[in-house]
Short mmCIF file of C-alpha atoms and ligand atoms in Angstrom, two decimals:
data_model
loop_
_atom_site.label_atom_id
_atom_site.label_comp_id
_atom_site.label_asym_id
_atom_site.label_seq_id
_atom_site.Cartn_x
_atom_site.Cartn_y
_atom_site.Cartn_z
CA UNK A 1102 307.48 115.45 -31.36
CA UNK A 1103 306.16 111.84 -31.66
CA UNK A 1104 303.07 110.77 -33.52
CA UNK A 1105 301.41 110.15 -30.13
CA UNK A 1106 302.09 113.82 -29.12
CA UNK A 1107 300.53 115.02 -32.43
CA UNK A 1108 297.48 112.78 -32.31
CA UNK A 1109 294.30 114.59 -32.93
CA UNK A 1110 292.60 115.90 -29.73
CA UNK A 1111 289.56 113.97 -28.49
CA UNK A 1112 286.25 115.59 -29.31
CA UNK A 1113 283.21 116.03 -26.93
CA UNK A 1114 280.78 113.46 -28.26
CA UNK A 1115 277.04 112.51 -27.98
CA UNK A 1116 276.15 108.71 -27.99
CA UNK A 1117 272.96 107.18 -29.34
CA UNK A 1118 271.82 103.62 -28.43
CA UNK A 1119 270.58 102.40 -31.81
CA UNK A 1120 269.08 99.27 -30.26
CA UNK A 1121 266.65 101.56 -28.29
CA UNK A 1122 265.67 104.08 -30.93
CA UNK A 1123 262.72 103.96 -33.32
CA UNK A 1124 263.41 103.20 -37.07
CA UNK A 1125 262.88 106.77 -38.33
CA UNK A 1126 265.49 108.15 -35.74
CA UNK A 1127 268.05 105.47 -36.69
CA UNK A 1128 267.57 106.28 -40.36
CA UNK A 1129 267.89 110.02 -39.87
CA UNK A 1130 271.00 109.66 -37.72
CA UNK A 1131 272.86 107.12 -39.86
CA UNK A 1132 272.11 108.67 -43.19
CA UNK A 1133 273.26 112.01 -41.95
CA UNK A 1134 276.51 110.46 -40.59
CA UNK A 1135 277.65 108.04 -43.14
CA UNK A 1136 278.29 110.40 -46.06
CA UNK A 1137 278.63 110.99 -48.90
CA UNK A 1138 277.13 107.76 -50.16
CA UNK A 1139 277.60 106.81 -53.84
CA UNK A 1140 274.45 106.44 -55.76
CA UNK A 1141 273.59 103.14 -57.64
CA UNK A 1142 271.13 104.12 -60.26
CA UNK A 1143 269.90 100.56 -60.88
CA UNK A 1144 268.37 99.40 -64.24
CA UNK A 1145 266.66 96.05 -64.23
CA UNK A 1146 264.32 94.19 -66.69
CA UNK A 1147 260.66 93.81 -65.51
CA UNK A 1148 257.98 91.42 -66.81
CA UNK A 1149 257.32 91.81 -70.51
CA UNK A 1150 260.90 93.22 -70.91
CA UNK A 1151 260.24 96.92 -69.74
CA UNK A 1152 263.16 98.66 -68.11
CA UNK A 1153 262.98 99.72 -64.52
CA UNK A 1154 265.26 102.48 -63.15
CA UNK A 1155 265.72 103.63 -59.58
CA UNK A 1156 268.39 105.23 -57.31
CA UNK A 1157 269.83 103.40 -54.21
CA UNK A 1158 272.38 105.04 -52.03
CA UNK A 1159 272.73 102.26 -49.49
CA UNK A 1160 275.40 101.14 -51.99
CA UNK A 1161 279.04 100.36 -52.19
CA UNK A 1162 282.00 98.51 -53.89
CA UNK A 1163 282.85 95.57 -51.67
CA UNK A 1164 285.90 94.18 -53.51
CA UNK A 1165 287.59 93.56 -56.80
CA UNK A 1166 288.56 89.86 -56.85
CA UNK A 1167 285.91 89.06 -57.88
CA UNK A 1168 284.48 92.58 -58.22
CA UNK A 1169 281.42 92.76 -56.03
CA UNK A 1170 278.95 95.59 -55.32
CA UNK A 1171 276.23 95.65 -52.69
CA UNK A 1172 273.09 97.72 -52.44
CA UNK A 1173 270.00 97.62 -50.21
CA UNK A 1174 266.50 98.18 -51.38
CA UNK A 1175 264.14 98.48 -48.45
CA UNK A 1176 260.51 97.49 -48.59
CA UNK A 1177 257.63 99.82 -49.50
CA UNK A 1178 255.49 101.09 -46.67
CA UNK A 1179 253.01 98.26 -47.21
CA UNK A 1180 255.78 95.76 -46.74
CA UNK A 1181 256.08 94.63 -50.32
CA UNK A 1182 259.61 94.68 -52.06
CA UNK A 1183 260.40 97.52 -54.46
CA UNK A 1184 260.42 96.75 -58.21
CA UNK A 1185 264.25 96.66 -58.44
CA UNK A 1186 264.40 93.90 -55.91
CA UNK A 1187 261.49 92.01 -57.49
CA UNK A 1188 263.10 92.20 -60.88
CA UNK A 1189 266.44 90.97 -59.63
CA UNK A 1190 264.87 88.16 -57.78
CA UNK A 1191 263.29 86.91 -61.09
CA UNK A 1192 265.90 88.00 -63.63
CA UNK A 1193 269.05 87.74 -61.72
CA UNK A 1194 270.72 90.71 -63.52
CA UNK A 1195 271.12 94.45 -62.99
CA UNK A 1196 273.17 97.36 -64.06
CA UNK A 1197 274.51 100.07 -61.66
CA UNK A 1198 274.59 103.33 -63.58
CA UNK A 1199 276.58 106.00 -61.65
CA UNK A 1200 275.24 109.45 -61.46
CA UNK A 1201 276.91 112.80 -62.62
CA UNK A 1202 275.79 116.17 -61.49
CA UNK A 1203 274.26 116.70 -64.94
CA UNK A 1204 271.95 113.65 -64.30
CA UNK A 1205 270.90 114.53 -60.65
CA UNK A 1206 267.45 115.95 -61.42
CA UNK A 1207 266.61 113.08 -63.76
CA UNK A 1208 267.89 110.48 -61.21
CA UNK A 1209 265.67 112.04 -58.56
CA UNK A 1210 262.64 111.79 -60.87
CA UNK A 1211 263.18 108.08 -61.19
CA UNK A 1212 262.73 107.72 -57.38
CA UNK A 1213 259.04 108.74 -57.87
CA UNK A 1214 256.72 105.84 -56.93
CA UNK A 1215 255.66 104.91 -60.55
CA UNK A 1216 253.08 101.97 -60.45
CA UNK A 1217 254.52 98.50 -60.74
CA UNK A 1218 254.99 97.58 -64.42
CA UNK A 1219 255.54 101.29 -65.57
CA UNK A 1220 259.21 101.71 -66.51
CA UNK A 1221 260.68 104.97 -65.43
CA UNK A 1222 262.96 105.38 -68.67
CA UNK A 1223 259.84 105.07 -70.84
CA UNK A 1224 257.82 107.47 -68.57
CA UNK A 1225 260.53 110.08 -68.34
CA UNK A 1226 262.05 109.71 -71.83
CA UNK A 1227 265.47 108.57 -70.56
CA UNK A 1228 267.64 107.08 -73.42
CA UNK A 1229 268.99 103.61 -72.91
CA UNK A 1230 271.91 101.69 -74.52
CA UNK A 1231 272.25 97.98 -74.81
CA UNK A 1232 274.13 95.99 -72.22
CA UNK A 1233 277.32 94.06 -73.21
CA UNK A 1234 277.55 91.26 -70.61
CA UNK A 1235 273.91 91.36 -69.38
CA UNK A 1236 270.51 91.68 -71.18
CA UNK A 1237 269.69 94.88 -69.04
CA UNK A 1238 270.28 98.03 -70.80
CA UNK A 1239 272.32 100.99 -69.26
CA UNK A 1240 271.50 104.69 -69.17
CA UNK A 1241 273.06 106.17 -72.29
CA UNK A 1242 274.00 109.43 -70.52
CA UNK A 1243 275.55 107.85 -67.41
CA UNK A 1244 279.30 108.36 -67.26
CA UNK A 1245 279.82 104.94 -65.86
CA UNK A 1246 277.78 101.58 -65.79
CA UNK A 1247 278.53 98.28 -63.94
CA UNK A 1248 276.91 95.35 -65.45
CA UNK A 1249 276.12 92.80 -62.70
CA UNK A 1250 274.91 89.28 -62.08
CA UNK A 1251 273.21 88.61 -58.67
CA UNK A 1252 275.38 86.46 -56.55
CA UNK A 1253 273.34 86.42 -53.34
CA UNK A 1254 270.70 88.29 -51.61
CA UNK A 1255 271.08 88.47 -47.87
CA UNK A 1256 268.07 89.29 -45.47
CA UNK A 1257 269.00 90.65 -42.10
CA UNK A 1258 265.64 91.43 -40.40
CA UNK A 1259 264.08 93.88 -42.83
CA UNK A 1260 267.34 94.91 -44.38
CA UNK A 1261 267.84 93.31 -47.75
CA UNK A 1262 271.34 93.36 -49.31
CA UNK A 1263 271.66 92.44 -52.87
CA UNK A 1264 275.22 91.32 -53.85
CA UNK A 1265 276.25 91.41 -57.54
CA UNK A 1266 279.38 90.30 -59.35
CA UNK A 1267 280.49 93.00 -61.70
CA UNK A 1268 280.94 91.46 -65.09
CA UNK A 1269 281.45 94.51 -67.25
CA UNK A 1270 282.25 98.22 -66.83
CA UNK A 1271 281.40 100.94 -69.37
CA UNK A 1272 282.95 104.32 -68.92
CA UNK A 1273 282.69 107.60 -70.92
CA UNK A 1274 285.55 107.32 -73.22
CA UNK A 1275 287.21 110.73 -72.59
CA UNK A 1276 287.51 109.74 -68.87
CA UNK A 1277 289.70 106.90 -69.85
CA UNK A 1278 293.07 108.64 -70.13
CA UNK A 1279 295.16 105.46 -70.80
CA UNK A 1280 293.30 102.29 -71.90
CA UNK A 1281 296.29 100.04 -71.40
CA UNK A 1282 297.30 101.42 -68.03
CA UNK A 1283 293.54 101.48 -66.96
CA UNK A 1284 293.89 105.08 -65.84
CA UNK A 1285 290.53 106.84 -65.27
CA UNK A 1286 290.10 110.59 -64.83
CA UNK A 1287 287.57 110.32 -62.03
CA UNK A 1288 287.01 114.20 -62.13
CA UNK A 1289 285.45 113.89 -65.67
CA UNK A 1290 282.91 111.32 -64.34
CA UNK A 1291 281.73 114.24 -62.09
CA UNK A 1292 279.86 111.83 -59.79
CA UNK A 1293 277.53 112.97 -56.97
CA UNK A 1294 277.01 111.47 -53.52
CA UNK A 1295 273.98 111.55 -51.30
CA UNK A 1296 274.18 113.45 -47.92
CA UNK A 1297 271.84 113.31 -44.99
CA UNK A 1298 268.68 115.35 -45.09
CA UNK A 1299 266.08 115.41 -47.70
CA UNK A 1300 267.47 116.03 -51.21
CA UNK A 1301 270.94 116.92 -50.17
CA UNK A 1302 273.93 115.86 -52.42
CA UNK A 1303 277.69 116.41 -52.64
CA UNK A 1304 280.00 116.95 -55.55
CA UNK A 1305 283.15 114.94 -55.85
CA UNK A 1306 285.29 117.59 -57.54
CA UNK A 1307 287.10 118.85 -54.47
CA UNK A 1308 289.87 116.27 -53.95
CA UNK A 1309 293.33 116.05 -52.38
CA UNK A 1310 296.02 113.57 -52.37
CA UNK A 1311 297.91 111.83 -49.40
CA UNK A 1312 300.54 109.25 -50.35
CA UNK A 1313 300.68 105.98 -48.38
CA UNK A 1314 303.88 105.68 -46.31
CA UNK A 1315 305.93 102.48 -46.63
CA UNK A 1316 307.17 101.23 -43.18
CA UNK A 1317 310.81 101.96 -43.94
CA UNK A 1318 309.93 105.49 -44.76
CA UNK A 1319 307.81 105.87 -41.63
CA UNK A 1320 310.81 104.55 -39.49
CA UNK A 1321 313.17 107.07 -41.06
CA UNK A 1322 310.76 109.97 -40.61
CA UNK A 1323 309.37 108.83 -37.28
CA UNK A 1324 308.25 111.93 -35.36
CA UNK A 1325 307.40 114.01 -38.54
CA UNK A 1326 303.73 113.15 -38.47
CA UNK A 1327 301.76 116.19 -37.83
CA UNK A 1328 304.88 118.34 -37.18
CA UNK A 1329 304.56 120.10 -40.54
CA UNK A 1330 307.84 118.56 -41.86
C1 FMN B 565 269.35 109.47 -54.03
C2 FMN B 565 268.36 108.49 -53.58
C3 FMN B 565 268.76 107.29 -52.96
C4 FMN B 565 267.90 106.32 -52.50
N1 FMN B 565 268.34 105.18 -51.87
C5 FMN B 565 267.52 104.25 -51.46
C6 FMN B 565 268.07 103.05 -50.86
O1 FMN B 565 269.30 102.93 -50.65
N2 FMN B 565 267.18 102.07 -50.54
C7 FMN B 565 265.82 102.25 -50.74
O2 FMN B 565 265.07 101.32 -50.53
N3 FMN B 565 265.29 103.30 -51.42
C8 FMN B 565 266.13 104.34 -51.77
N4 FMN B 565 265.67 105.44 -52.40
C9 FMN B 565 264.19 105.46 -52.80
C10 FMN B 565 263.90 104.62 -54.09
O3 FMN B 565 264.66 105.13 -55.23
C11 FMN B 565 262.42 104.74 -54.43
O4 FMN B 565 261.71 104.03 -53.49
C12 FMN B 565 261.97 104.11 -55.78
O5 FMN B 565 260.70 104.41 -56.07
C13 FMN B 565 262.24 102.57 -55.92
O6 FMN B 565 261.93 102.26 -57.17
P1 FMN B 565 261.64 100.76 -57.72
O7 FMN B 565 260.40 100.27 -57.01
O8 FMN B 565 261.41 101.00 -59.15
O9 FMN B 565 262.82 99.96 -57.45
C14 FMN B 565 266.55 106.47 -52.88
C15 FMN B 565 266.11 107.60 -53.54
C16 FMN B 565 266.96 108.68 -53.86
C17 FMN B 565 266.50 109.77 -54.53
#
């Protein structure tokens, strides 16, 4: 059997023309399709030094040399930018706290539309810890925090993408199995991801391993793919 013979069978499909659909339909379709999405729980400093905290799941790690993350705060229904975007535009720094299952309910509460100027950690009693590389504090109970400096903010129509260089990484220490070999027990971080549909999340505990195949190995075993060998 050759790899071509064992290729997965084509599925019956439905196609959507995203250039012709209204915004709400595009959002619904895409956020239910591109899953699970990691959640950036972004802390920033507002005017007067209060700390703002809000979740963003249009978020991802874009590279490691230099380390870059991207996330996308949309505007409010009245067309004004969200507090996170305003604070980064003026302060240039932010921290991406990552969200464990234990923090899910608290994270969700910080998505409540608190008035501008009222910090969510203060309103909800969320403990903070000082930043190391940036002035912005991190969430003390978060299993991981990425301290970032804004590199660029890109506007594509009404989509605003904030790109940040990651200057420092804080991890819960028991998840760092070998400090010198930089080995992290991802399972202990117990992160959640956002799924489509209102308020639906995924756990990341159910993992499996597939080793990469060097080309020489692939040549030797050509025909084994999918044959169960
Ligand atoms: C899990 C989750 C993910 C979210 N992702 C986004 C997102 O990617 N972009 C966005 O504009 N709003 C997103 N929101 C909504 C914001 O968190 C919400 O509008 C919040 O009030 C913004 O706060 P801020 O004005 O303090 O920045 C998300 C909410 C939740 C619960």
